[in-house]
mmCIF file of N, CA, C and O in Angstrom:
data_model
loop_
_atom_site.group_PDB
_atom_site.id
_atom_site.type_symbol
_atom_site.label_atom_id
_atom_site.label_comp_id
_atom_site.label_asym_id
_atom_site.label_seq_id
_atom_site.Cartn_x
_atom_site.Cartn_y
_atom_site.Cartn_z
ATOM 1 N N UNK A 949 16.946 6.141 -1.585
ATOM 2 C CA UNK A 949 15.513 6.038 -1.323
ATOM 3 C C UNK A 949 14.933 4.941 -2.212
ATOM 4 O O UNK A 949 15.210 4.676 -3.382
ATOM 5 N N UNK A 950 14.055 4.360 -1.371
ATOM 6 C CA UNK A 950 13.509 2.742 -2.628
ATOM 7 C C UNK A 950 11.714 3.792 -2.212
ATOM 8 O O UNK A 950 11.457 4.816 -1.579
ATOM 9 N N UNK A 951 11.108 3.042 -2.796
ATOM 10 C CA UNK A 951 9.772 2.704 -3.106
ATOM 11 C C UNK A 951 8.912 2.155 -3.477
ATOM 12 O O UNK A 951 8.581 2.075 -4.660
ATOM 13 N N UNK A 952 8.142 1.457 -2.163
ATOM 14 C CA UNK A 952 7.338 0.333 -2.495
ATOM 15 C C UNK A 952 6.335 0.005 -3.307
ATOM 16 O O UNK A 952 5.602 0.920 -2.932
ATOM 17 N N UNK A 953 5.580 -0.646 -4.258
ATOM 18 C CA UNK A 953 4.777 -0.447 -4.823
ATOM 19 C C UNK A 953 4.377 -1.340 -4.822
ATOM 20 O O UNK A 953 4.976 -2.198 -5.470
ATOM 21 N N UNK A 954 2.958 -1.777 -4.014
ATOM 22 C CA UNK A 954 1.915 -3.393 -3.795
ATOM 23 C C UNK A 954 1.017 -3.091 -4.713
ATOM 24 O O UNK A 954 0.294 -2.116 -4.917
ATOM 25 N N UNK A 955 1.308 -4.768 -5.566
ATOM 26 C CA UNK A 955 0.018 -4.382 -6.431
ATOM 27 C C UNK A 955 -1.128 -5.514 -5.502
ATOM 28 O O UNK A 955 -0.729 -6.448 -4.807
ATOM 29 N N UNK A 956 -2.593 -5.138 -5.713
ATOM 30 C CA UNK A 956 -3.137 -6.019 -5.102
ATOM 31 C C UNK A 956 -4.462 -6.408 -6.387
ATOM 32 O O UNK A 956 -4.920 -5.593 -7.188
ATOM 33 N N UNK A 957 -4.850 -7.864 -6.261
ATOM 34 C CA UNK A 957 -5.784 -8.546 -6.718
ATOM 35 C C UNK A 957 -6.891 -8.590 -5.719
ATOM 36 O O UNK A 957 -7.080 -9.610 -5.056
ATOM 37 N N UNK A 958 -7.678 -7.456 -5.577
ATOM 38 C CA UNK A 958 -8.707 -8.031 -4.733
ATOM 39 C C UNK A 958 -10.327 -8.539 -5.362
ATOM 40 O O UNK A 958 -10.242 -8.466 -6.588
ATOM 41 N N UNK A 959 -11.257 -8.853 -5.096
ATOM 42 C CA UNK A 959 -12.426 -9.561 -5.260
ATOM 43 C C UNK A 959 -13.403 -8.262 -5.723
ATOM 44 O O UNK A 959 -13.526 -7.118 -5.284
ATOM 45 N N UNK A 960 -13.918 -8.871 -6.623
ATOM 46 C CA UNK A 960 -14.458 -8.147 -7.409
ATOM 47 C C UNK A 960 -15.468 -7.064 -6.180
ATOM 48 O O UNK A 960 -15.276 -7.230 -4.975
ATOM 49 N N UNK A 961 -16.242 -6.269 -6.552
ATOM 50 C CA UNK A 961 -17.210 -5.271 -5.882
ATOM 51 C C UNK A 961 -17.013 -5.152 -4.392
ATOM 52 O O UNK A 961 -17.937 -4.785 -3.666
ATOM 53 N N UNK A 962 -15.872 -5.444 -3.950
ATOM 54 C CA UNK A 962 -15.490 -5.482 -2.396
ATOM 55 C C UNK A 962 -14.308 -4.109 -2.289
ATOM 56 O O UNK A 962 -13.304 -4.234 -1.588
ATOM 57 N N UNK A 963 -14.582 -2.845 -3.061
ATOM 58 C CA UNK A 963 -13.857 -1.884 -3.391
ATOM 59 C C UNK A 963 -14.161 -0.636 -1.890
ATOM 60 O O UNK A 963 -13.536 0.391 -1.628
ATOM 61 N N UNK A 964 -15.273 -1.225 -1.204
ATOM 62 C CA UNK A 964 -15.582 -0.946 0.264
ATOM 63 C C UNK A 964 -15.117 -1.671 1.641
ATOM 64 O O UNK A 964 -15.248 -1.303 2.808
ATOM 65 N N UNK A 965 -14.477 -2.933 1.036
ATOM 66 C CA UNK A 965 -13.792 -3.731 2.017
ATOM 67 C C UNK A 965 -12.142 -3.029 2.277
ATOM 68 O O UNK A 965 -11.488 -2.904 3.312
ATOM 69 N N UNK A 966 -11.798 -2.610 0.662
ATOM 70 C CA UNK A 966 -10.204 -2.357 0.236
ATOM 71 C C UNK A 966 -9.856 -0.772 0.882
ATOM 72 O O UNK A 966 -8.822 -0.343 1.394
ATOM 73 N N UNK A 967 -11.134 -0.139 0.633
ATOM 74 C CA UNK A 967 -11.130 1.799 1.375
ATOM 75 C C UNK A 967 -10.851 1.413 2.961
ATOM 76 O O UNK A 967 -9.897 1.764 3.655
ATOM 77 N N UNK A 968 -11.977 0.584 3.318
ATOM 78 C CA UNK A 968 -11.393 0.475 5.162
ATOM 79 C C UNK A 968 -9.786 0.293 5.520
ATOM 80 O O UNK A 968 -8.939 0.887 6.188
ATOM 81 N N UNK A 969 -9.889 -1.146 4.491
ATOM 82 C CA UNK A 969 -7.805 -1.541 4.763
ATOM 83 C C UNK A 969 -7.146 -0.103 4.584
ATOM 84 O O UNK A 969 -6.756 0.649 5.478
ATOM 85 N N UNK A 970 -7.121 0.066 3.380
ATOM 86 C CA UNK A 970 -6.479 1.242 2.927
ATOM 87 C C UNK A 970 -6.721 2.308 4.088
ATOM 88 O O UNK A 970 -5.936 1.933 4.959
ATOM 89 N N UNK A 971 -7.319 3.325 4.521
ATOM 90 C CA UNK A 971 -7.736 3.836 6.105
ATOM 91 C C UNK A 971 -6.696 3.439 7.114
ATOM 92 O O UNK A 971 -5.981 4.289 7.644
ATOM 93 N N UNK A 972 -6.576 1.784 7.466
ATOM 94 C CA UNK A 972 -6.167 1.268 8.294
ATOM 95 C C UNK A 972 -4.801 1.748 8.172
ATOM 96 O O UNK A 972 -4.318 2.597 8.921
ATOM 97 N N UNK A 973 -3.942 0.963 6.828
ATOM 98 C CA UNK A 973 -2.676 1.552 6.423
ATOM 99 C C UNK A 973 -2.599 2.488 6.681
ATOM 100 O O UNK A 973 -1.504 2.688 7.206
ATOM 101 N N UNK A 974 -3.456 3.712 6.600
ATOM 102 C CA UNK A 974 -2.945 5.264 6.388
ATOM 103 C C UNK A 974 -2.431 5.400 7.671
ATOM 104 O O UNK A 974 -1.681 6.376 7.674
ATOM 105 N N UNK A 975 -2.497 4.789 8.937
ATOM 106 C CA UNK A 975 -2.501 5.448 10.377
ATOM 107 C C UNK A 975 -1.071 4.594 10.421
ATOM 108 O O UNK A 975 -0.008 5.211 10.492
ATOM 109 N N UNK A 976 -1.104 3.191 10.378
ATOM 110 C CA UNK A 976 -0.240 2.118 10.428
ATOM 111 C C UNK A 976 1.162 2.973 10.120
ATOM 112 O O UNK A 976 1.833 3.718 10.833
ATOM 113 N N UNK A 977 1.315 2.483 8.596
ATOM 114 C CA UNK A 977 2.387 2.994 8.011
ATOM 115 C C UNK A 977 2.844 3.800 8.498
ATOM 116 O O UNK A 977 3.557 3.464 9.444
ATOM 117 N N UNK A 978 2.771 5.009 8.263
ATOM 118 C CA UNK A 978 3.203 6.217 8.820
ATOM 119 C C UNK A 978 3.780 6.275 10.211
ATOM 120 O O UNK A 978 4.872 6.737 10.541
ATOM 121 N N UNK A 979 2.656 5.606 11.127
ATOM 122 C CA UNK A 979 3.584 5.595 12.261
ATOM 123 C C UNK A 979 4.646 4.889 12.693
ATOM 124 O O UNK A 979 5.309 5.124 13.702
ATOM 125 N N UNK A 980 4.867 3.620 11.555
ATOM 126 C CA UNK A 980 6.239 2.729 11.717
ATOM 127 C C UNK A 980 7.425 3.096 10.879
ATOM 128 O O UNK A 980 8.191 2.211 10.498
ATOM 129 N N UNK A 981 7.644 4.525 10.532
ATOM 130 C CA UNK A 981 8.214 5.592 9.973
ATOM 131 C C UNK A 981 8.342 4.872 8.347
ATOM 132 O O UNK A 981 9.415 4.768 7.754
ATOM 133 N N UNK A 982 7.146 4.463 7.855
ATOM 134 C CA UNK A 982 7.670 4.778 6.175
ATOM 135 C C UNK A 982 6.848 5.804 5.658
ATOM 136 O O UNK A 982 5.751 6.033 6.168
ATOM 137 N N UNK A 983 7.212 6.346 4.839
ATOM 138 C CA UNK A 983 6.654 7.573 3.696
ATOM 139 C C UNK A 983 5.518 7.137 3.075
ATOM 140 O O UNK A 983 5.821 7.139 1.882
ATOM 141 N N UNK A 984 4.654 6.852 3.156
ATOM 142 C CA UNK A 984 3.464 6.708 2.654
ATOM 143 C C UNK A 984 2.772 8.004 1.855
ATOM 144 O O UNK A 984 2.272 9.060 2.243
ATOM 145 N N UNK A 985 2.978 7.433 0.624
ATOM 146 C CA UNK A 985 2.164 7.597 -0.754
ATOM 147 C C UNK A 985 0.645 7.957 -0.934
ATOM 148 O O UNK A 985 0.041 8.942 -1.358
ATOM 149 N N UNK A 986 0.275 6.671 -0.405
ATOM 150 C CA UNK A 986 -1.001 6.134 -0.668
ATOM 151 C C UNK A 986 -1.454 5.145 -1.139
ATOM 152 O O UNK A 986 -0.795 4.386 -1.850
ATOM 153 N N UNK A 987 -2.722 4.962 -0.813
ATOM 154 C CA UNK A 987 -3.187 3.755 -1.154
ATOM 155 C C UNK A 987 -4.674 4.161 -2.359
ATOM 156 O O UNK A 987 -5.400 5.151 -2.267
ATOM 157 N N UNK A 988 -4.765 3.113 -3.352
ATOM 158 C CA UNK A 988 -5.499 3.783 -4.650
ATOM 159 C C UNK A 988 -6.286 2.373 -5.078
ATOM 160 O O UNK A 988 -5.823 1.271 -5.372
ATOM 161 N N UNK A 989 -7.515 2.800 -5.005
ATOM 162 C CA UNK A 989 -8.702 1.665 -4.958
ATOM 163 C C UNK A 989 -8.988 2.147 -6.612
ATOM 164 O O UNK A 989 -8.645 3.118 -7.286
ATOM 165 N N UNK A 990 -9.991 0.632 -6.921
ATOM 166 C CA UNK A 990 -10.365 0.656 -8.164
ATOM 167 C C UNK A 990 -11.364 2.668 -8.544
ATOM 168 O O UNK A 990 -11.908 3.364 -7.687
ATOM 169 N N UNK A 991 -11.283 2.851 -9.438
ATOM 170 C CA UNK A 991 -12.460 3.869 -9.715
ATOM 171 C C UNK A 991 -12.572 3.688 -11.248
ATOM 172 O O UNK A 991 -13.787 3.492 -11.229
ATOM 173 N N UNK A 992 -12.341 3.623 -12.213
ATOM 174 C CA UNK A 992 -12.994 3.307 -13.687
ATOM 175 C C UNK A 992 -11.792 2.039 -14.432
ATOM 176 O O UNK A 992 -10.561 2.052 -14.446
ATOM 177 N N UNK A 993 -12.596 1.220 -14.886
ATOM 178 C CA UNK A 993 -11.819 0.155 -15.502
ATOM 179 C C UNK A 993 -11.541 -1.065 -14.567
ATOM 180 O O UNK A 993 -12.641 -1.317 -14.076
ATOM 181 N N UNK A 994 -10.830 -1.749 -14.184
ATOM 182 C CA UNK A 994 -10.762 -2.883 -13.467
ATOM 183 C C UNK A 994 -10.931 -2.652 -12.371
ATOM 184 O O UNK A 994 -10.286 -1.848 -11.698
ATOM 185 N N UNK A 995 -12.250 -3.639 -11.858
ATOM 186 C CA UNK A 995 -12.913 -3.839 -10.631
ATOM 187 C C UNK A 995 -11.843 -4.327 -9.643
ATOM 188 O O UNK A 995 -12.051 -3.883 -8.514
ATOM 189 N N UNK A 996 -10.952 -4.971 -9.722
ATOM 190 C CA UNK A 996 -9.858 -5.703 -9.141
ATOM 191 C C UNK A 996 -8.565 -5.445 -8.783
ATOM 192 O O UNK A 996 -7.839 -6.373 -8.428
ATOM 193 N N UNK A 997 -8.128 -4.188 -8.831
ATOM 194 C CA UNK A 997 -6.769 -4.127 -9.116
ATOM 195 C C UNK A 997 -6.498 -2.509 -8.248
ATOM 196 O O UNK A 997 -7.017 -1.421 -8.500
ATOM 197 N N UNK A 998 -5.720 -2.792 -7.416
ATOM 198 C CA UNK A 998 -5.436 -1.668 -6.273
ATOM 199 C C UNK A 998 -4.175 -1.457 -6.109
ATOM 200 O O UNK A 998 -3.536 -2.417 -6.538
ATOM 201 N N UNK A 999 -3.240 -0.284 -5.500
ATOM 202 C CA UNK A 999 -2.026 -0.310 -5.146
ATOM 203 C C UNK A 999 -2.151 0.060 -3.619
ATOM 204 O O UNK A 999 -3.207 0.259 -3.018
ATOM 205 N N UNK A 1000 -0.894 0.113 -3.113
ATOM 206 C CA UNK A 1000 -0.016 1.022 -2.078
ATOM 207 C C UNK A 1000 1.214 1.345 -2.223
ATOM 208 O O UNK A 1000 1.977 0.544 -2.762
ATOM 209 N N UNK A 1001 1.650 2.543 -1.790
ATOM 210 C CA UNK A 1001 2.766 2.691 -2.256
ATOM 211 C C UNK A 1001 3.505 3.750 -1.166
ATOM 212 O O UNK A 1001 2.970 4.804 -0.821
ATOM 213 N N UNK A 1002 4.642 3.359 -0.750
ATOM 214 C CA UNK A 1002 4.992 4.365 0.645
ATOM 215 C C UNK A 1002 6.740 3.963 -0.051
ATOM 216 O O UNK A 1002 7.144 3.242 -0.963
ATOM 217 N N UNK A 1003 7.313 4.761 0.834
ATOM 218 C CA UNK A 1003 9.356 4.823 0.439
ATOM 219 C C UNK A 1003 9.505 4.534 1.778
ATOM 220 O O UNK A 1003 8.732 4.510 2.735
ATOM 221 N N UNK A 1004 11.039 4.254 1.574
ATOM 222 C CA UNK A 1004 11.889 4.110 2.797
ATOM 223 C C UNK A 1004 13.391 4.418 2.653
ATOM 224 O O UNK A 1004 13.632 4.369 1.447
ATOM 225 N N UNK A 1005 13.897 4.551 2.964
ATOM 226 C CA UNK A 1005 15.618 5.255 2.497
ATOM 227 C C UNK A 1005 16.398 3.849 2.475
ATOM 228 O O UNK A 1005 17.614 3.908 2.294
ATOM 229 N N UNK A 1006 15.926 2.859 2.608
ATOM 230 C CA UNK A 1006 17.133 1.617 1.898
ATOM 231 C C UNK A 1006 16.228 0.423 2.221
ATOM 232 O O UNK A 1006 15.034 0.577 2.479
ATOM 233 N N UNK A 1007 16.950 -1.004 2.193
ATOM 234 C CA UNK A 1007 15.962 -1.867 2.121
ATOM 235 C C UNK A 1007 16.353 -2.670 4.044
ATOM 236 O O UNK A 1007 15.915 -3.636 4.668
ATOM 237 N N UNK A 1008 17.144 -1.827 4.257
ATOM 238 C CA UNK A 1008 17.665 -2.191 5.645
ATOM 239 C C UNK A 1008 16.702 -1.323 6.221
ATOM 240 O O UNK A 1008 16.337 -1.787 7.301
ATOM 241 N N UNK A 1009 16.249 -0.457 5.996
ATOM 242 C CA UNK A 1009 15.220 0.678 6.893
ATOM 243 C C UNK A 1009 13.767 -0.375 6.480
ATOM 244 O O UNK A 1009 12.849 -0.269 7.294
ATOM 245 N N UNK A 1010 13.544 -1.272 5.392
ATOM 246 C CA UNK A 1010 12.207 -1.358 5.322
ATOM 247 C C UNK A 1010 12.509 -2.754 6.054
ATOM 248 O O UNK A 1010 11.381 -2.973 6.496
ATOM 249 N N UNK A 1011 13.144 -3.642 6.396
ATOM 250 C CA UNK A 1011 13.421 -4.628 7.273
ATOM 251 C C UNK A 1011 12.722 -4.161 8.331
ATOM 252 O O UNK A 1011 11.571 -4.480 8.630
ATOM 253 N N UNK A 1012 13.791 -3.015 9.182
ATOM 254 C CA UNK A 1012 13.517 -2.899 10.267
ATOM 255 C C UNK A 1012 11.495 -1.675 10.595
ATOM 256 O O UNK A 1012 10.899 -1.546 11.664
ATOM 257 N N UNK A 1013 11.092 -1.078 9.181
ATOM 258 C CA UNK A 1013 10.052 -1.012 9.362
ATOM 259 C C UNK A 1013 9.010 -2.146 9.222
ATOM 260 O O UNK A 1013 7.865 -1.995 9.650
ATOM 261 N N UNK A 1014 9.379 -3.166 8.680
ATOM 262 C CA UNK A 1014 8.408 -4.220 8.936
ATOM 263 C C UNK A 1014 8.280 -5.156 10.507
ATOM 264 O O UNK A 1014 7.264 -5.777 10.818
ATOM 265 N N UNK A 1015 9.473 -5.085 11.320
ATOM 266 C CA UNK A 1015 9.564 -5.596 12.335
ATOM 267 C C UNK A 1015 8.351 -4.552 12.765
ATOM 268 O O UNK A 1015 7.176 -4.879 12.594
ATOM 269 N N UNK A 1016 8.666 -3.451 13.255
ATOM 270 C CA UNK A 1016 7.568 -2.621 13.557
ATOM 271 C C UNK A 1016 6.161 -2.496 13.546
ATOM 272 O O UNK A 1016 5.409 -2.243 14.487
ATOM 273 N N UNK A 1017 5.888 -2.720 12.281
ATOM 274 C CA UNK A 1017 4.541 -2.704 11.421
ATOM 275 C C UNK A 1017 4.292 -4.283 12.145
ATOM 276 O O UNK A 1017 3.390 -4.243 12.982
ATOM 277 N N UNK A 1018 4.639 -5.035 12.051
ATOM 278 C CA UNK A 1018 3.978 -6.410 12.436
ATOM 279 C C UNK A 1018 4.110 -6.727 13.935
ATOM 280 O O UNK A 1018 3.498 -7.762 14.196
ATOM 281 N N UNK A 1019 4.803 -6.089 15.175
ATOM 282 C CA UNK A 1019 4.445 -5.868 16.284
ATOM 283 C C UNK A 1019 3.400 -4.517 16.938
ATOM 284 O O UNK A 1019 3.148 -4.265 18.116
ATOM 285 N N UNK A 1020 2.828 -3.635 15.380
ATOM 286 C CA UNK A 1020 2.302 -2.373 16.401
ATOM 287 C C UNK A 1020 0.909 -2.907 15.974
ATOM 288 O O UNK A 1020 0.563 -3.430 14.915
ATOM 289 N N UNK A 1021 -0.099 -2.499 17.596
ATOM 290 C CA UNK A 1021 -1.032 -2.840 17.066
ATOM 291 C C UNK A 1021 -2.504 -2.696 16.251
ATOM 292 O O UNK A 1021 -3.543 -3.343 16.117
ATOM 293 N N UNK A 1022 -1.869 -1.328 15.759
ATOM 294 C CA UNK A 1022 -2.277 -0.924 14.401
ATOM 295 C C UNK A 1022 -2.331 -2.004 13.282
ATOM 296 O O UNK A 1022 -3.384 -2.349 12.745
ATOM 297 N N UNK A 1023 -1.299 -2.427 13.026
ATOM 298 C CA UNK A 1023 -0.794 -3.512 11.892
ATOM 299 C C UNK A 1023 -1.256 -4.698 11.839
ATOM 300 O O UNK A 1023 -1.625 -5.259 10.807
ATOM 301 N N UNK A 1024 -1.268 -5.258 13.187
ATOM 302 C CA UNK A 1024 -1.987 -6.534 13.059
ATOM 303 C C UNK A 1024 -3.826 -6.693 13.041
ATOM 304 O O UNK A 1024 -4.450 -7.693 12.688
ATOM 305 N N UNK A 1025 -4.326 -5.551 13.472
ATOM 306 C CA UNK A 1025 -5.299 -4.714 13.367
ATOM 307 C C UNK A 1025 -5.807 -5.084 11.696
ATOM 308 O O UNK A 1025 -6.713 -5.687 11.119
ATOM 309 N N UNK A 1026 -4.796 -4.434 11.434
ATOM 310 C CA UNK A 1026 -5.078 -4.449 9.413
ATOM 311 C C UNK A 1026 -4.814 -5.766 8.886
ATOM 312 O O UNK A 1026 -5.513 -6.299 8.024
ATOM 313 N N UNK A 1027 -3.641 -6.359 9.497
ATOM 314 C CA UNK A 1027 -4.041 -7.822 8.603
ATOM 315 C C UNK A 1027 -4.818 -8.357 8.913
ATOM 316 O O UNK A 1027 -5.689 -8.671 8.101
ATOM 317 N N UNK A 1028 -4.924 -8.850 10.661
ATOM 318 C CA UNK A 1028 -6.447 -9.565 10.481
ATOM 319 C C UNK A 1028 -7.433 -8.905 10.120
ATOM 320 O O UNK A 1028 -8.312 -9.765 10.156
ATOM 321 N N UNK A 1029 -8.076 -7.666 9.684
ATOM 322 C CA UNK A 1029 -8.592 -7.320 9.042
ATOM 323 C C UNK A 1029 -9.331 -8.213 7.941
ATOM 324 O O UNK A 1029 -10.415 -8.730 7.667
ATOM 325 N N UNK A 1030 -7.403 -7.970 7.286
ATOM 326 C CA UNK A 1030 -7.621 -8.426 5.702
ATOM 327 C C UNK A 1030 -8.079 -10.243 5.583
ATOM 328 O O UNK A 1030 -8.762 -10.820 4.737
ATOM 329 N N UNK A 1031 -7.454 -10.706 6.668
ATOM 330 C CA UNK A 1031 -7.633 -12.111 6.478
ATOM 331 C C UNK A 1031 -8.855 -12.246 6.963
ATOM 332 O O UNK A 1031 -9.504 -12.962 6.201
ATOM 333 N N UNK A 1032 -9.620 -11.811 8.091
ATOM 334 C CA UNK A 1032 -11.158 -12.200 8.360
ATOM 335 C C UNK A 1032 -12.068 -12.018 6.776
ATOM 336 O O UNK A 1032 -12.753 -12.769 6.083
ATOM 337 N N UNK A 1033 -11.595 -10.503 6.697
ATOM 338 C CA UNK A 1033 -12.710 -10.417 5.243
ATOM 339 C C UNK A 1033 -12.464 -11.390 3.771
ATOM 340 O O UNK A 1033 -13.330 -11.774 2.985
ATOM 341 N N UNK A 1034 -11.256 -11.580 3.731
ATOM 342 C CA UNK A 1034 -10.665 -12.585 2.393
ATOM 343 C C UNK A 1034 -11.046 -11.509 1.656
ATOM 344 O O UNK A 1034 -11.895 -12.063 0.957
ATOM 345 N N UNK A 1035 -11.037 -10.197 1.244
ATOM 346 C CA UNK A 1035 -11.564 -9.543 -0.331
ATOM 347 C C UNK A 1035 -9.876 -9.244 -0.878
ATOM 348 O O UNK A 1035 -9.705 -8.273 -1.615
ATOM 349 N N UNK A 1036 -8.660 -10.113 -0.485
ATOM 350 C CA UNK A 1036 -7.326 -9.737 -1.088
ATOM 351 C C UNK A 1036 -6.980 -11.203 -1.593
ATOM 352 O O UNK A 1036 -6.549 -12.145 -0.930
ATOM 353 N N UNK A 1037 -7.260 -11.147 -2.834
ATOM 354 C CA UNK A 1037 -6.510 -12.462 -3.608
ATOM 355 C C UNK A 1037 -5.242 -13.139 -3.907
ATOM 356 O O UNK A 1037 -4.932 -14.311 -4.117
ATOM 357 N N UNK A 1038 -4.303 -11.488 -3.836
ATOM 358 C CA UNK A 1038 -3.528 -11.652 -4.695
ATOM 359 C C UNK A 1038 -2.426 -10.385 -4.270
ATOM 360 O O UNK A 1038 -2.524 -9.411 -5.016
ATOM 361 N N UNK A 1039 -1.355 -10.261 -3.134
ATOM 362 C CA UNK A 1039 -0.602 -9.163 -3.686
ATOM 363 C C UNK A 1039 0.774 -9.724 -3.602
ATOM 364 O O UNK A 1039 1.314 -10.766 -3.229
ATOM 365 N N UNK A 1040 1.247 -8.073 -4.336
ATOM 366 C CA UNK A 1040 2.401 -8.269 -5.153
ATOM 367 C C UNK A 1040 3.160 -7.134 -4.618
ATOM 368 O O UNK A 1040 2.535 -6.106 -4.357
ATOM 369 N N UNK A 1041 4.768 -7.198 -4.367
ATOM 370 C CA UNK A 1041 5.504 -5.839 -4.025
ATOM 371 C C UNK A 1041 6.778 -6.053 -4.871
ATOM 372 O O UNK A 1041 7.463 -7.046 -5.116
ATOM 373 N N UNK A 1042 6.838 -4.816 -5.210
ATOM 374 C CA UNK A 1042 8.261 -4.464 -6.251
ATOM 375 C C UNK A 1042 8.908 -3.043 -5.329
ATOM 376 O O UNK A 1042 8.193 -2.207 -4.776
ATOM 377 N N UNK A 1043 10.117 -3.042 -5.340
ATOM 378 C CA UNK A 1043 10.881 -2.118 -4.670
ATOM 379 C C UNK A 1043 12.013 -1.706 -6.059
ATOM 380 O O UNK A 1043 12.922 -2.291 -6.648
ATOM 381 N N UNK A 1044 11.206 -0.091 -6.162
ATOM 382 C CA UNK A 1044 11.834 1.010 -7.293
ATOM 383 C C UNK A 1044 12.657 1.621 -6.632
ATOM 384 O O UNK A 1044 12.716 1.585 -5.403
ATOM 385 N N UNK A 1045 13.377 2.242 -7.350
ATOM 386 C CA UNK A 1045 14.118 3.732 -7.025
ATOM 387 C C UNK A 1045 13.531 4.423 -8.392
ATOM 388 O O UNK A 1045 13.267 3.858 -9.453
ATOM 389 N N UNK A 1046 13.350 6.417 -7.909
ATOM 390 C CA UNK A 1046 13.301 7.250 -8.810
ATOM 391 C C UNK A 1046 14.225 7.379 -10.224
ATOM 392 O O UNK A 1046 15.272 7.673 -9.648
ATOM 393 N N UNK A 1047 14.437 7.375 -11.040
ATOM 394 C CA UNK A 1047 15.135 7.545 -11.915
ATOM 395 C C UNK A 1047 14.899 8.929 -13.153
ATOM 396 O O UNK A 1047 15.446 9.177 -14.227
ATOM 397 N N UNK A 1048 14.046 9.462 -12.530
ATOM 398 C CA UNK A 1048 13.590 10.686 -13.636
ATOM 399 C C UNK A 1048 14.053 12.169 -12.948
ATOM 400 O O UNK A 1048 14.073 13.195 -13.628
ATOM 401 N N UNK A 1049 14.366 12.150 -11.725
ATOM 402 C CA UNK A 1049 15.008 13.283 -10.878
ATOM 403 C C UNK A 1049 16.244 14.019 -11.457
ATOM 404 O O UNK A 1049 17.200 13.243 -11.471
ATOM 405 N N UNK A 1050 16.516 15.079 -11.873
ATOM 406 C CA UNK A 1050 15.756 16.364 -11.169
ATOM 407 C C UNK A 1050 14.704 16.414 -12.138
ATOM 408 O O UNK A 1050 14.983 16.218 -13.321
ATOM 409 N N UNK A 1051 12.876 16.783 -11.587
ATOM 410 C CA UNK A 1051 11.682 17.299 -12.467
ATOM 411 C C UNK A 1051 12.320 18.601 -13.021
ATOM 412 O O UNK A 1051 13.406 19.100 -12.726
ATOM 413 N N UNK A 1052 11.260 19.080 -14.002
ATOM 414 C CA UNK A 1052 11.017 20.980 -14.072
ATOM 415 C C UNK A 1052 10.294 20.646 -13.230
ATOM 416 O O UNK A 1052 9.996 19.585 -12.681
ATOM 417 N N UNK A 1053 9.837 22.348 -13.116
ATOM 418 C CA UNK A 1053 8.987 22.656 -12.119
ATOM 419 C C UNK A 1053 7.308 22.868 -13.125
ATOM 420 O O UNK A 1053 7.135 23.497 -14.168
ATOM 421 N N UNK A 1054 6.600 22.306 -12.542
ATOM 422 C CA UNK A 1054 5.182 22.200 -13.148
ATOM 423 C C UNK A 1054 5.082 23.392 -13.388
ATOM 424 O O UNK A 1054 5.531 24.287 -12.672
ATOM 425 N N UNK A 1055 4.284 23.584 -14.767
ATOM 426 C CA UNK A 1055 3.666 24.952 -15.302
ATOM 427 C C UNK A 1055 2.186 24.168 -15.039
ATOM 428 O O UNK A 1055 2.143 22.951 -14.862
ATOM 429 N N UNK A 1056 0.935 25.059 -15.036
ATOM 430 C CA UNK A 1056 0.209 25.044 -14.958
ATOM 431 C C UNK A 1056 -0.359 25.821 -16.167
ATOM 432 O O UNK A 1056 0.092 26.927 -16.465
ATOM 433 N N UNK A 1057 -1.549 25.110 -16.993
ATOM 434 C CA UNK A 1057 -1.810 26.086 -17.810
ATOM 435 C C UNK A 1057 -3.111 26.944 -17.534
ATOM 436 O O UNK A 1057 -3.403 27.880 -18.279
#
């Protein structure tokens, strides 16, 4: 299992432009079978700085989910989106694997 993690640079006070995209993704993703995380807009501290973050079980599965994602038309939906509005400056993707597995199990206090 990998996991994607976009960092994004977007434009300052346009944190209402980034909730719509983000929305958009939520339907997108999911239906071009990756695991979607979520997507996480500014809320205290830097006006600028957003993620997304969804898995895929290898980097041959996220190939063939990007073919997907960029023919459904959900997806192209969201980029031109993003490119009519310009509020994305800047992103960035890194592909993790877990390394802290097996958790405990959360106590709650």
């Amino acid at each position: 299992m990998i996991t994607c993690f976009i960092r994004y640079d977007i434009e300052p006070f346009r944190q209402a432009e980034f909730a719509t995209y983000a929305r958009m993704w939520g339907q997108a993703i999911p239906a071009c079978g990756a695991d979607l995380v979520g997507y996480f807009g500014p809320h205290e501290g830097s006006l600028t700085t957003a993620y997304g973050v969804y898995s895929l079980e290898s980097l041959a599965a996220y190939e063939a989910y990007r073919a997907r994602l960029k023919a459904s038309d959900a997806g192209r939906e969201a980029f031109e989106f993003a490119r009519k509005e310009g509020f994305i400056r800047r992103e960035d993707r890194i592909f993790l694997t877990r390394v802290s597995e097996p958790h405990a199990r959360l106590i709650r206090p």
